[in-house]
Structure formats: C-alpha cells, structure tokens
XYZ file of C-alpha atoms in Angstrom:
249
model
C 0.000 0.000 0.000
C 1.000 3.647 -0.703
C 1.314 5.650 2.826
C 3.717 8.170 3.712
C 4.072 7.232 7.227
C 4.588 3.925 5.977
C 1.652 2.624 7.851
C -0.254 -0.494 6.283
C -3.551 0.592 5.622
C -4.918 1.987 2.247
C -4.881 6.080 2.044
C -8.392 6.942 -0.038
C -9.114 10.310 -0.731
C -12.646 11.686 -0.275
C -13.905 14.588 -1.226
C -17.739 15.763 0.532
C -18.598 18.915 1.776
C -17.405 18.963 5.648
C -19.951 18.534 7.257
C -22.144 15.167 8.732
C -21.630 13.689 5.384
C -18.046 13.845 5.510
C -17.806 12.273 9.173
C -20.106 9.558 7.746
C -18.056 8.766 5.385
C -14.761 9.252 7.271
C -16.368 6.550 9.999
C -16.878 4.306 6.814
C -13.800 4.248 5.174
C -12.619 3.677 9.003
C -14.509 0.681 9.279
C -13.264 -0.583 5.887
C -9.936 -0.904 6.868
C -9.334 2.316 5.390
C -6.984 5.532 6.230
C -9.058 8.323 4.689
C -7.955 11.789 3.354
C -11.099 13.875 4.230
C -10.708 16.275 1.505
C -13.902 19.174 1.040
C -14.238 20.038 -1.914
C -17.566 21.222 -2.550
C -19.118 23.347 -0.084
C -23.387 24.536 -0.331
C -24.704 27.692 -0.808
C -27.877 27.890 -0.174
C -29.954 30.190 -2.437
C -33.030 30.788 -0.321
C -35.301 29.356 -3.249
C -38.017 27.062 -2.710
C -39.278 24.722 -5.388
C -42.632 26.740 -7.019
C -46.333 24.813 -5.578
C -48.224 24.867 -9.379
C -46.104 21.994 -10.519
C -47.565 18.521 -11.250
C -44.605 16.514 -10.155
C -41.296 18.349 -8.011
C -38.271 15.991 -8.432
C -35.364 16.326 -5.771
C -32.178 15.158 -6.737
C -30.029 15.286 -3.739
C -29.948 14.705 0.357
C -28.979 18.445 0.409
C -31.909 19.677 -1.331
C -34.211 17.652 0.406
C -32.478 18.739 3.859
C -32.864 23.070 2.876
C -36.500 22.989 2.129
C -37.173 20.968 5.124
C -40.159 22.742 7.365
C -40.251 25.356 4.603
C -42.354 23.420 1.354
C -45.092 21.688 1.577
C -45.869 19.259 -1.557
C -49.770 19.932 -1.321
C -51.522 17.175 -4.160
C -48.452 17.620 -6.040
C -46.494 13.787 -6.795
C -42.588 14.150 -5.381
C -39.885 12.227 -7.373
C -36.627 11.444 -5.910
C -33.422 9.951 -7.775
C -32.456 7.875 -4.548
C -32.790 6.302 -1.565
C -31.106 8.595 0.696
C -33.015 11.750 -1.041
C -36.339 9.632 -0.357
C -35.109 9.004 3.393
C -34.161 13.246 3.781
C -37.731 13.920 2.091
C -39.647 11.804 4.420
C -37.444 12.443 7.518
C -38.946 15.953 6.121
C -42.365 15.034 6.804
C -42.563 14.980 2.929
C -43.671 11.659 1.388
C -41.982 10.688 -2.151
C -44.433 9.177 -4.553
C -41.644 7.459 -7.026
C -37.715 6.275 -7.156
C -36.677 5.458 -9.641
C -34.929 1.635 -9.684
C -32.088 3.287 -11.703
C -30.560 5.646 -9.079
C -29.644 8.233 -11.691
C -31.232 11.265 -14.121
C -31.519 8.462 -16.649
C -32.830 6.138 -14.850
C -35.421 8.913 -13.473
C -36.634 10.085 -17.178
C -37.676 6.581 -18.139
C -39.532 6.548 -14.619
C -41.696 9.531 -15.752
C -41.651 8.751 -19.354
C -45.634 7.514 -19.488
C -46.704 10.368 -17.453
C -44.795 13.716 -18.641
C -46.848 14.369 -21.577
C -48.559 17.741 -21.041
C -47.059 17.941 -17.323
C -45.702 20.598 -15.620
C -42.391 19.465 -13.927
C -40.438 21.358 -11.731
C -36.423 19.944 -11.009
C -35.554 21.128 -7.866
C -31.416 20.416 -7.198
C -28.312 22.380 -7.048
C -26.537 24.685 -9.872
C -24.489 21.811 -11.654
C -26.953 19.372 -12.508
C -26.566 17.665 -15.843
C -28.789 18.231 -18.392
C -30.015 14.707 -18.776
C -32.805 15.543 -16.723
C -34.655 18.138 -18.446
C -33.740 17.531 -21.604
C -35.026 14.104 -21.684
C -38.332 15.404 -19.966
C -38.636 18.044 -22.562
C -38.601 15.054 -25.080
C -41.477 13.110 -23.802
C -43.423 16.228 -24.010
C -43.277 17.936 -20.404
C -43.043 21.586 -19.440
C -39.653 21.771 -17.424
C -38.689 24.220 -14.910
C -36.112 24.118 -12.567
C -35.024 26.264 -9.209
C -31.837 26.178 -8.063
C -31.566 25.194 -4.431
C -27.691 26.022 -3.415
C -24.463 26.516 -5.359
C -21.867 24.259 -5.008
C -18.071 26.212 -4.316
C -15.144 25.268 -4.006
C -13.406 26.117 -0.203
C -10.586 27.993 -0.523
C -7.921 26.062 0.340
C -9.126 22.778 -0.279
C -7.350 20.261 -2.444
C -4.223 18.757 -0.664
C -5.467 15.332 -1.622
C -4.666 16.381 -5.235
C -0.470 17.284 -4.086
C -0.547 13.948 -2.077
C -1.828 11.806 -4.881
C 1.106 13.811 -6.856
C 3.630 12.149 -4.494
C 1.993 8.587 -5.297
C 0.636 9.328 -1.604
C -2.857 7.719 -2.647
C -4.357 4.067 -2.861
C -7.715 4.827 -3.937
C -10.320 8.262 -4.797
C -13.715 8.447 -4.408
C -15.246 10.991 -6.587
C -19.302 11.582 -5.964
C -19.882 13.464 -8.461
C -18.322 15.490 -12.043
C -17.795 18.735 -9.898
C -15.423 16.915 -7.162
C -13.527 15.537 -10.782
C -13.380 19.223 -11.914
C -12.397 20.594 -8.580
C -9.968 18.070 -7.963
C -7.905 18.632 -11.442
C -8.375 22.612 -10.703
C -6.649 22.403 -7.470
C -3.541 20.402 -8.801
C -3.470 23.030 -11.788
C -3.187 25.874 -9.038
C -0.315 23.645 -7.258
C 1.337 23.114 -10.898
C 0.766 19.589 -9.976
C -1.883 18.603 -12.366
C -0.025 15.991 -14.458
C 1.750 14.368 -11.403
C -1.695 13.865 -9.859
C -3.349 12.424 -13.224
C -0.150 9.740 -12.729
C -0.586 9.451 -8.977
C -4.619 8.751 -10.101
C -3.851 6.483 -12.128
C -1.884 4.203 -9.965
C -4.746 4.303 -7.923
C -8.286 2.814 -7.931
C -10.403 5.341 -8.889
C -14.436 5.367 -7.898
C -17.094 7.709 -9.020
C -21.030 7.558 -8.747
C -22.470 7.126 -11.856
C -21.455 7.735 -15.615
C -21.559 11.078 -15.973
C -18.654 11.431 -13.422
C -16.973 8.448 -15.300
C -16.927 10.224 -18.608
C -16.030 13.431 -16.530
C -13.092 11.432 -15.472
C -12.267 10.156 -18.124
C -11.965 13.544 -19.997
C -9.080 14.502 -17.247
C -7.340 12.008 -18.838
C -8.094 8.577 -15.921
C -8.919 5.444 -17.618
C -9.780 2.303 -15.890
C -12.574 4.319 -13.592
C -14.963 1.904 -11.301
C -18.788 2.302 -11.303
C -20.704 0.612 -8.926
C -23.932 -0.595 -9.978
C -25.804 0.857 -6.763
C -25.038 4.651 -6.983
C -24.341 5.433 -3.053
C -21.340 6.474 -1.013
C -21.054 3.288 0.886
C -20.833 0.865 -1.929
C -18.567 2.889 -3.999
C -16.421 2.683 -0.889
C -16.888 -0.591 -0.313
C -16.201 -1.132 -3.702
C -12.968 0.645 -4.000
C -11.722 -0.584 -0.914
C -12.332 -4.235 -1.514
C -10.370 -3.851 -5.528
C -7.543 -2.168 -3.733
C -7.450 -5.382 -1.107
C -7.258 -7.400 -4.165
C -4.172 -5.757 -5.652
C-alpha cells in the first residue's frame, strides 16, 4: 500500500462537503480498513429558493436539497420524485412523502420513470446549480413543461485540495469521486499547485471510484482510464467497492 508514514492501511481520498456527510463517510472508510484523506471540496450555498407549488410533479435530486426545504415546502396534491434512496429518506425524515424512485438511481434512470406520465405535465427539477442536463432535456422530449429552481451553489473552499499534491507524491491508494464537480475541482486544485499531471499519474496508480457515468466520462476527460462504477449509486458501496479492488491488488 501507498502511505507516507509507511503505515499499512490503504490512504483513499474523499472529497464531501465537511460537514455530517463527511464524518459519515470518514467513519466508513474507518470501518473498511481504510486511512481516509477527508478532503472538502464542494461546499453549499444555499440560495433561499423554494421549489414553485403549481407543478404537477417536483423531483429532488439530492440529500442536500431535500435537507434546505425541510419545514419550509409543503408538496400539497403535487407527486414528489426522488433519484435515490437517501433523497427519499431526507424527504420523508422531512415530513414529505416521495411518490416514485426510480430503480435506476440516476437522471436516466429517473426520465424513463416519468416517461408515461410527462406528456402535457408541468415538472419542476428542484437540485443544485451543476446538474446535468439529462434531466430536463429528456423530460422536454417526452413532451413535459420543465422548470427548474436552483436550491444552493456548489463552491469550491478555498484552500481545499491537498489530496490532489498527495496523490502527486503517489501518496494515494484509492479516490472516491461523488460526483463530475469533485472531478473538476480536484484537477483545478492540482493546476493551481502546478501539480496537475503528477496527480493524473498518482490517479492512475490508484483505484479510482465515481457515482455514476456522468462522473466516469467526466473522469475520463481529465485524462483517468480504468474508472470503477458501482452498480448501486451510493457512497457506501462505492467505498466498499474501491476498498475491496484495492485489497485485491
């Protein structure tokens, strides 16, 4: 294994904002046998918006979203659409029931969910200020009327990405990238370190796991080949996964 105290246990890089979701997944990676590089970088901003109460169907894509319009948005007779489990779990711990999941944990997956019913709906995406555009354009195909409000920005903390000069030393076994933004931020940090191509080499010595495809083919534009996707797209089996193919090395 790759540590530079020379310890035995695998050093994986994660990068959530620092808050209860980054000592979650600290304690997990801990529990997997795992010495992880808490590394925030994405940080909310909340916007103050609320999703608008004339829509047909509101569709949450994230925990945080679900979590800021808590006590403040009620879904009245309109149906609520979630792309996960742990968005569905925030919702309802919200008071907020969630009509439909989709079994495919992803925009995709969430489109062909809705596809019988969008015709002639009014649909209102409620998520942060990076979502792809798989969403609403493939809603605006099967014929619905799409609006979205943007929840919170996602920034980047200043000062954030030392994971990126440590995986430039060959300092890292494995990197767990939840989404295309942490991929982007990631690669923007090493640039400002003039360490980008020493990182991309460090990476890809490394098992690298993202959520999903979009953050693969993200990825994979940086230049890192080779990425793992679990099927289930959660935090805890992408580290599970990642931990257990860097146990098999």
């Amino acid at each position: 294994m790759t540590t530079d105290d020379g310890g035995d246990r695998p050093r994986v890089a994660v990068f959530r904002p620092d808050d209860d979701r980054m000592q979650d997944a600290v304690e997990h990676l801990e529990s997997l046998g795992v010495d992880p590089v808490a590394d925030p970088l994405l940080a909310v901003d909340p916007t103050g918006e609320l999703p608008r109460d004339d829509a047909d169907v509101v569709i949450f894509t994230s925990k945080t979203g679900a979590e800021l319009i808590a006590g403040q948005w009620e879904p009245g007779d309109t149906t609520v659409a979630a792309i996960g489990d742990p968005t569905a779990t925030a919702l309802e711990a919200a008071g907020i029931p969630v009509d439909l999941v989709p079994t495919e944990f992803s925009s995709a997956g969430l489109v062909d969910a809705l596809a019988d019913r969008a015709a002639g709906k009014r649909i209102e995406v409620a998520r942060s200020d990076h979502g792809s555009d798989v969403l609403p354009d493939g809603l605006w195909e099967r014929g619905a009327f799409v609006h979205e409000t943007v929840l919170y920005r996602l920034v980047r903390p200043e000062g954030a990405g030392d994971s990126a000069t440590l995986a430039a030393r060959g300092g890292l076994d494995g990197a767990l990238f939840t989404s295309s933004l942490t991929v982007e931020h990631f690669f923007e940090s090493a640039e400002e370190r003039d360490r980008r191509s020493a990182a991309l080499d460090g990476l890809s010595n490394a098992v690298v796991g993202t959520i999903g495809e979009p953050t693969r083919e993200t990825a994979r534009d940086y230049g890192l080949e080779n990425v793992v996707v679990p099927d289930t797209a959660d935090f805890e089996t992408l580290a599970r996964t990642v931990a257990d193919r860097i146990e098999r090395r």
